[in-house]
Structure formats: structure tokens, C-alpha cells
Amino acid sequence: MLAEQIATIIRTRLLDPLEILFDDVGDLPSRADEVARRMAAAMQGDDDAAAVHAIARLVGALYPGDEPFDPPADWWRTPLGQVVARRMGHPAARAVSYSVAGAMLGVTKQGVHDLVRRGKLARNADGGGVTVASVRARLGG
């Protein structure tokens, strides 16, 4: 499922606009499928550095912009969001809201409140939210 999601994102965010502009993208769709399979394998493999590198490459290429990467809470429930949460946490934040932490963990916002209250997640000392490090630790990342 992860490779399929990555391939779909590559097609919709990169290849579809290119096809609109150039009419033909040649063999890029099949190459995108292969790249998606390789990236998914790296993200799910045993090499932490390779996983983080693959995630950084993908996020940088597919979500460029002047603003920090800040996907909606639902994104964290996708196969890509789940592997990013486990392998590196939030790529652009040290702390996340309770709702984002809940999406990363697969629990409700109230569940996050309970985990914070019981000391299972760390509240962000600099403001609201939960530390990404504590979410990753909870995920076993």
C-alpha cells in the first residue's frame, strides 16, 4: 500500500502537470512506479539513515514551498504518514497539536490528553501540543 500511495502522489503532483504541459511524459509513469517501490522499500527497511533520506527526498520533491511541511491530520493516517511518523516524526516540527499527535498515533484527541495526563506522552514545554519525540517513542520509532 505504501508504494501504491507514493506512486499515486508522484503521478498526481508531478506527472499529471507535466503531461498537461508537454502532452507526453513517455515512460515516466513506469519509472515512477519503480521509484515508488524502491522508496517504499527503503522507508520500511532496516537502515534508519536510508529511510530518513528517502522520506526527506520524497517530501522535498512532492511538497516544495517556502513554508514548512505541515500536512493535515488525516495525512498521518495514510501509509506514507504512518511510516514518516515512525521513522522520523514530523519532518518540520518539534511539537504537534493534540489532534495531529492523535492522527500519528491512531487515537483520538482525547486519547492523547489521557496519554499526556498519565505521563506516556510529553507536553511541549514551549507551548501547546505534544513533543514529536514522545510520539515517536510511543510508536516505537
Short mmCIF file of N, CA, C and O in Angstrom, two decimals, residues 21-97:
data_model
loop_
_atom_site.label_atom_id
_atom_site.label_comp_id
_atom_site.label_asym_id
_atom_site.label_seq_id
_atom_site.Cartn_x
_atom_site.Cartn_y
_atom_site.Cartn_z
N LEU A 21 1.31 20.03 -19.62
CA LEU A 21 2.18 20.99 -20.30
C LEU A 21 2.82 20.44 -21.57
O LEU A 21 2.94 21.14 -22.56
N PHE A 22 3.25 19.19 -21.52
CA PHE A 22 4.04 18.63 -22.62
C PHE A 22 3.31 17.58 -23.46
O PHE A 22 3.89 17.06 -24.41
N ASP A 23 2.10 17.24 -23.10
CA ASP A 23 1.27 16.25 -23.81
C ASP A 23 1.73 14.81 -23.64
O ASP A 23 0.93 13.91 -23.72
N ASP A 24 3.02 14.58 -23.45
CA ASP A 24 3.51 13.21 -23.36
C ASP A 24 4.64 13.16 -22.34
O ASP A 24 5.56 13.98 -22.38
N VAL A 25 4.56 12.22 -21.44
CA VAL A 25 5.61 12.06 -20.45
C VAL A 25 6.40 10.77 -20.66
O VAL A 25 7.18 10.36 -19.80
N GLY A 26 6.20 10.14 -21.80
CA GLY A 26 6.98 8.96 -22.15
C GLY A 26 6.85 7.85 -21.14
O GLY A 26 5.74 7.49 -20.73
N ASP A 27 7.98 7.31 -20.74
CA ASP A 27 7.98 6.17 -19.82
C ASP A 27 8.04 6.60 -18.35
O ASP A 27 8.25 5.77 -17.47
N LEU A 28 7.83 7.88 -18.07
CA LEU A 28 7.89 8.35 -16.69
C LEU A 28 6.89 7.66 -15.75
O LEU A 28 7.25 7.39 -14.60
N PRO A 29 5.67 7.34 -16.16
CA PRO A 29 4.78 6.63 -15.23
C PRO A 29 5.34 5.29 -14.76
O PRO A 29 5.28 4.97 -13.57
N SER A 30 5.94 4.51 -15.66
CA SER A 30 6.50 3.23 -15.23
C SER A 30 7.75 3.45 -14.37
O SER A 30 7.99 2.71 -13.41
N ARG A 31 8.52 4.47 -14.70
CA ARG A 31 9.68 4.81 -13.88
C ARG A 31 9.24 5.28 -12.50
O ARG A 31 9.88 4.98 -11.49
N ALA A 32 8.14 6.02 -12.44
CA ALA A 32 7.61 6.49 -11.15
C ALA A 32 7.19 5.30 -10.28
O ALA A 32 7.43 5.30 -9.07
N ASP A 33 6.60 4.28 -10.90
CA ASP A 33 6.21 3.08 -10.14
C ASP A 33 7.44 2.40 -9.55
O ASP A 33 7.43 1.96 -8.39
N GLU A 34 8.52 2.32 -10.32
CA GLU A 34 9.75 1.69 -9.83
C GLU A 34 10.38 2.52 -8.71
O GLU A 34 10.81 1.98 -7.70
N VAL A 35 10.42 3.82 -8.89
CA VAL A 35 10.95 4.70 -7.84
C VAL A 35 10.11 4.56 -6.57
O VAL A 35 10.65 4.48 -5.46
N ALA A 36 8.80 4.49 -6.72
CA ALA A 36 7.92 4.35 -5.56
C ALA A 36 8.19 3.05 -4.82
O ALA A 36 8.24 3.03 -3.58
N ARG A 37 8.41 1.96 -5.56
CA ARG A 37 8.72 0.67 -4.92
C ARG A 37 10.05 0.75 -4.16
O ARG A 37 10.16 0.26 -3.03
N ARG A 38 11.06 1.36 -4.78
CA ARG A 38 12.38 1.47 -4.13
C ARG A 38 12.30 2.35 -2.89
O ARG A 38 12.88 2.03 -1.85
N MET A 39 11.58 3.47 -2.99
CA MET A 39 11.46 4.36 -1.84
C MET A 39 10.69 3.69 -0.71
O MET A 39 11.08 3.81 0.46
N ALA A 40 9.63 3.01 -1.04
CA ALA A 40 8.85 2.31 -0.01
C ALA A 40 9.71 1.25 0.68
O ALA A 40 9.66 1.12 1.91
N ALA A 41 10.49 0.53 -0.10
CA ALA A 41 11.37 -0.49 0.49
C ALA A 41 12.39 0.15 1.43
O ALA A 41 12.65 -0.36 2.52
N ALA A 42 12.95 1.28 1.03
CA ALA A 42 13.92 1.98 1.89
C ALA A 42 13.25 2.48 3.16
O ALA A 42 13.79 2.35 4.26
N MET A 43 12.05 3.04 3.02
CA MET A 43 11.34 3.59 4.17
C MET A 43 10.95 2.51 5.17
O MET A 43 10.88 2.76 6.37
N GLN A 44 10.71 1.30 4.67
CA GLN A 44 10.28 0.21 5.54
C GLN A 44 11.43 -0.72 5.92
O GLN A 44 11.23 -1.65 6.69
N GLY A 45 12.62 -0.46 5.39
CA GLY A 45 13.77 -1.33 5.64
C GLY A 45 14.40 -1.13 7.00
O GLY A 45 13.93 -0.35 7.83
N ASP A 46 15.51 -1.82 7.20
CA ASP A 46 16.20 -1.81 8.49
C ASP A 46 17.16 -0.64 8.66
O ASP A 46 17.61 -0.37 9.76
N ASP A 47 17.52 0.05 7.58
CA ASP A 47 18.50 1.11 7.62
C ASP A 47 17.80 2.45 7.91
O ASP A 47 17.15 3.02 7.04
N ASP A 48 17.94 2.94 9.15
CA ASP A 48 17.27 4.19 9.55
C ASP A 48 17.71 5.37 8.69
O ASP A 48 16.89 6.19 8.30
N ALA A 49 19.01 5.46 8.41
CA ALA A 49 19.51 6.59 7.62
C ALA A 49 18.92 6.56 6.21
O ALA A 49 18.54 7.60 5.68
N ALA A 50 18.84 5.39 5.61
CA ALA A 50 18.27 5.27 4.26
C ALA A 50 16.78 5.61 4.28
O ALA A 50 16.27 6.25 3.36
N ALA A 51 16.07 5.21 5.33
CA ALA A 51 14.65 5.52 5.45
C ALA A 51 14.43 7.02 5.56
O ALA A 51 13.59 7.59 4.84
N VAL A 52 15.18 7.68 6.42
CA VAL A 52 15.03 9.12 6.61
C VAL A 52 15.42 9.86 5.33
O VAL A 52 14.76 10.82 4.93
N HIS A 53 16.47 9.40 4.66
CA HIS A 53 16.89 10.03 3.39
C HIS A 53 15.79 9.91 2.33
O HIS A 53 15.47 10.89 1.64
N ALA A 54 15.19 8.73 2.21
CA ALA A 54 14.10 8.53 1.24
C ALA A 54 12.91 9.42 1.57
O ALA A 54 12.31 10.03 0.67
N ILE A 55 12.56 9.51 2.83
CA ILE A 55 11.45 10.36 3.25
C ILE A 55 11.75 11.82 2.93
O ILE A 55 10.91 12.54 2.37
N ALA A 56 12.95 12.27 3.27
CA ALA A 56 13.32 13.67 3.03
C ALA A 56 13.29 13.99 1.53
O ALA A 56 12.81 15.06 1.13
N ARG A 57 13.80 13.08 0.70
CA ARG A 57 13.77 13.29 -0.75
C ARG A 57 12.35 13.41 -1.26
O ARG A 57 12.02 14.30 -2.05
N LEU A 58 11.50 12.50 -0.81
CA LEU A 58 10.12 12.48 -1.28
C LEU A 58 9.36 13.72 -0.82
O LEU A 58 8.70 14.38 -1.64
N VAL A 59 9.45 14.05 0.45
CA VAL A 59 8.74 15.23 0.97
C VAL A 59 9.26 16.49 0.29
O VAL A 59 8.48 17.35 -0.12
N GLY A 60 10.57 16.60 0.13
CA GLY A 60 11.15 17.77 -0.52
C GLY A 60 10.70 17.93 -1.97
O GLY A 60 10.44 19.04 -2.44
N ALA A 61 10.60 16.81 -2.68
CA ALA A 61 10.22 16.86 -4.09
C ALA A 61 8.71 17.06 -4.29
O ALA A 61 8.29 17.77 -5.19
N LEU A 62 7.92 16.44 -3.46
CA LEU A 62 6.47 16.45 -3.67
C LEU A 62 5.75 17.58 -2.95
O LEU A 62 4.63 17.92 -3.31
N TYR A 63 6.36 18.14 -1.95
CA TYR A 63 5.72 19.20 -1.18
C TYR A 63 6.65 20.40 -1.06
O TYR A 63 6.95 20.85 0.04
N PRO A 64 7.11 20.94 -2.20
CA PRO A 64 8.03 22.09 -2.13
C PRO A 64 7.27 23.35 -1.72
O PRO A 64 6.05 23.42 -1.83
N GLY A 65 7.99 24.30 -1.25
CA GLY A 65 7.38 25.57 -0.89
C GLY A 65 8.23 26.32 0.10
O GLY A 65 9.20 25.79 0.65
N ASP A 66 7.85 27.55 0.32
CA ASP A 66 8.58 28.39 1.25
C ASP A 66 8.16 28.15 2.70
O ASP A 66 8.86 28.53 3.62
N GLU A 67 7.02 27.55 2.88
CA GLU A 67 6.52 27.27 4.22
C GLU A 67 6.96 25.88 4.66
O GLU A 67 7.14 24.98 3.84
N PRO A 68 7.11 25.64 5.97
CA PRO A 68 7.45 24.30 6.45
C PRO A 68 6.37 23.29 6.08
O PRO A 68 5.19 23.64 5.99
N PHE A 69 6.77 22.06 5.87
CA PHE A 69 5.84 20.97 5.56
C PHE A 69 4.91 20.77 6.75
O PHE A 69 5.36 20.53 7.87
N ASP A 70 3.61 20.91 6.52
CA ASP A 70 2.63 20.78 7.59
C ASP A 70 1.38 20.11 7.05
O ASP A 70 0.38 20.78 6.76
N PRO A 71 1.43 18.78 6.90
CA PRO A 71 0.27 18.09 6.33
C PRO A 71 -0.92 18.11 7.26
O PRO A 71 -0.77 18.25 8.49
N PRO A 72 -2.12 17.95 6.71
CA PRO A 72 -3.31 17.88 7.57
C PRO A 72 -3.29 16.61 8.42
O PRO A 72 -2.59 15.64 8.10
N ALA A 73 -4.05 16.61 9.48
CA ALA A 73 -4.07 15.48 10.40
C ALA A 73 -4.40 14.17 9.69
O ALA A 73 -3.79 13.13 9.99
N ASP A 74 -5.32 14.18 8.74
CA ASP A 74 -5.69 12.95 8.04
C ASP A 74 -4.52 12.32 7.29
O ASP A 74 -4.48 11.10 7.11
N TRP A 75 -3.57 13.14 6.83
CA TRP A 75 -2.41 12.62 6.11
C TRP A 75 -1.63 11.62 6.96
O TRP A 75 -1.10 10.64 6.46
N TRP A 76 -1.58 11.86 8.26
CA TRP A 76 -0.82 10.99 9.16
C TRP A 76 -1.42 9.60 9.27
O TRP A 76 -0.76 8.67 9.72
N ARG A 77 -2.67 9.43 8.87
CA ARG A 77 -3.32 8.13 8.93
C ARG A 77 -3.06 7.29 7.68
O ARG A 77 -3.42 6.13 7.62
N THR A 78 -2.43 7.89 6.66
CA THR A 78 -2.13 7.17 5.42
C THR A 78 -0.89 6.30 5.61
O THR A 78 -0.12 6.50 6.57
N PRO A 79 -0.67 5.35 4.71
CA PRO A 79 0.57 4.54 4.83
C PRO A 79 1.83 5.40 4.85
O PRO A 79 2.74 5.16 5.65
N LEU A 80 1.90 6.43 4.00
CA LEU A 80 3.08 7.30 4.00
C LEU A 80 3.18 8.07 5.30
O LEU A 80 4.26 8.16 5.91
N GLY A 81 2.08 8.63 5.76
CA GLY A 81 2.09 9.36 7.03
C GLY A 81 2.53 8.49 8.19
O GLY A 81 3.30 8.93 9.05
N GLN A 82 2.08 7.25 8.21
CA GLN A 82 2.46 6.34 9.29
C GLN A 82 3.94 6.00 9.27
O GLN A 82 4.59 5.97 10.31
N VAL A 83 4.50 5.76 8.10
CA VAL A 83 5.93 5.44 8.04
C VAL A 83 6.77 6.68 8.38
O VAL A 83 7.79 6.57 9.05
N VAL A 84 6.33 7.86 7.97
CA VAL A 84 7.05 9.09 8.33
C VAL A 84 7.00 9.28 9.84
O VAL A 84 8.02 9.59 10.47
N ALA A 85 5.85 9.08 10.45
CA ALA A 85 5.72 9.24 11.90
C ALA A 85 6.67 8.30 12.64
O ALA A 85 7.34 8.71 13.58
N ARG A 86 6.72 7.05 12.20
CA ARG A 86 7.57 6.06 12.87
C ARG A 86 9.06 6.33 12.65
O ARG A 86 9.86 6.19 13.56
N ARG A 87 9.43 6.66 11.42
CA ARG A 87 10.85 6.76 11.08
C ARG A 87 11.49 8.08 11.45
O ARG A 87 12.66 8.13 11.77
N MET A 88 10.74 9.18 11.38
CA MET A 88 11.37 10.47 11.68
C MET A 88 10.48 11.44 12.44
O MET A 88 10.92 12.52 12.78
N GLY A 89 9.25 11.08 12.69
CA GLY A 89 8.34 12.02 13.34
C GLY A 89 7.89 13.06 12.34
O GLY A 89 7.84 12.81 11.15
N HIS A 90 7.59 14.23 12.81
CA HIS A 90 7.19 15.31 11.91
C HIS A 90 8.44 15.91 11.31
O HIS A 90 9.33 16.34 12.04
N PRO A 91 8.55 15.97 9.98
CA PRO A 91 9.78 16.47 9.35
C PRO A 91 10.10 17.92 9.64
O PRO A 91 11.25 18.33 9.48
N ALA A 92 9.13 18.72 10.07
CA ALA A 92 9.37 20.15 10.21
C ALA A 92 8.96 20.72 11.57
O ALA A 92 8.92 21.93 11.73
N ALA A 93 8.66 19.86 12.53
CA ALA A 93 8.20 20.37 13.83
C ALA A 93 8.75 19.54 14.98
O ALA A 93 8.93 18.33 14.85
N ARG A 94 9.02 20.20 16.08
CA ARG A 94 9.46 19.51 17.29
C ARG A 94 8.27 19.14 18.17
O ARG A 94 8.38 18.29 19.04
N ALA A 95 7.14 19.81 17.93
CA ALA A 95 5.92 19.55 18.68
C ALA A 95 4.73 19.65 17.73
O ALA A 95 4.79 20.37 16.74
N VAL A 96 3.70 18.90 18.04
CA VAL A 96 2.48 18.91 17.22
C VAL A 96 1.27 19.06 18.12
O VAL A 96 1.34 18.81 19.33
N SER A 97 0.16 19.46 17.52
CA SER A 97 -1.08 19.61 18.28
C SER A 97 -1.56 18.25 18.76
O SER A 97 -1.14 17.20 18.26
#
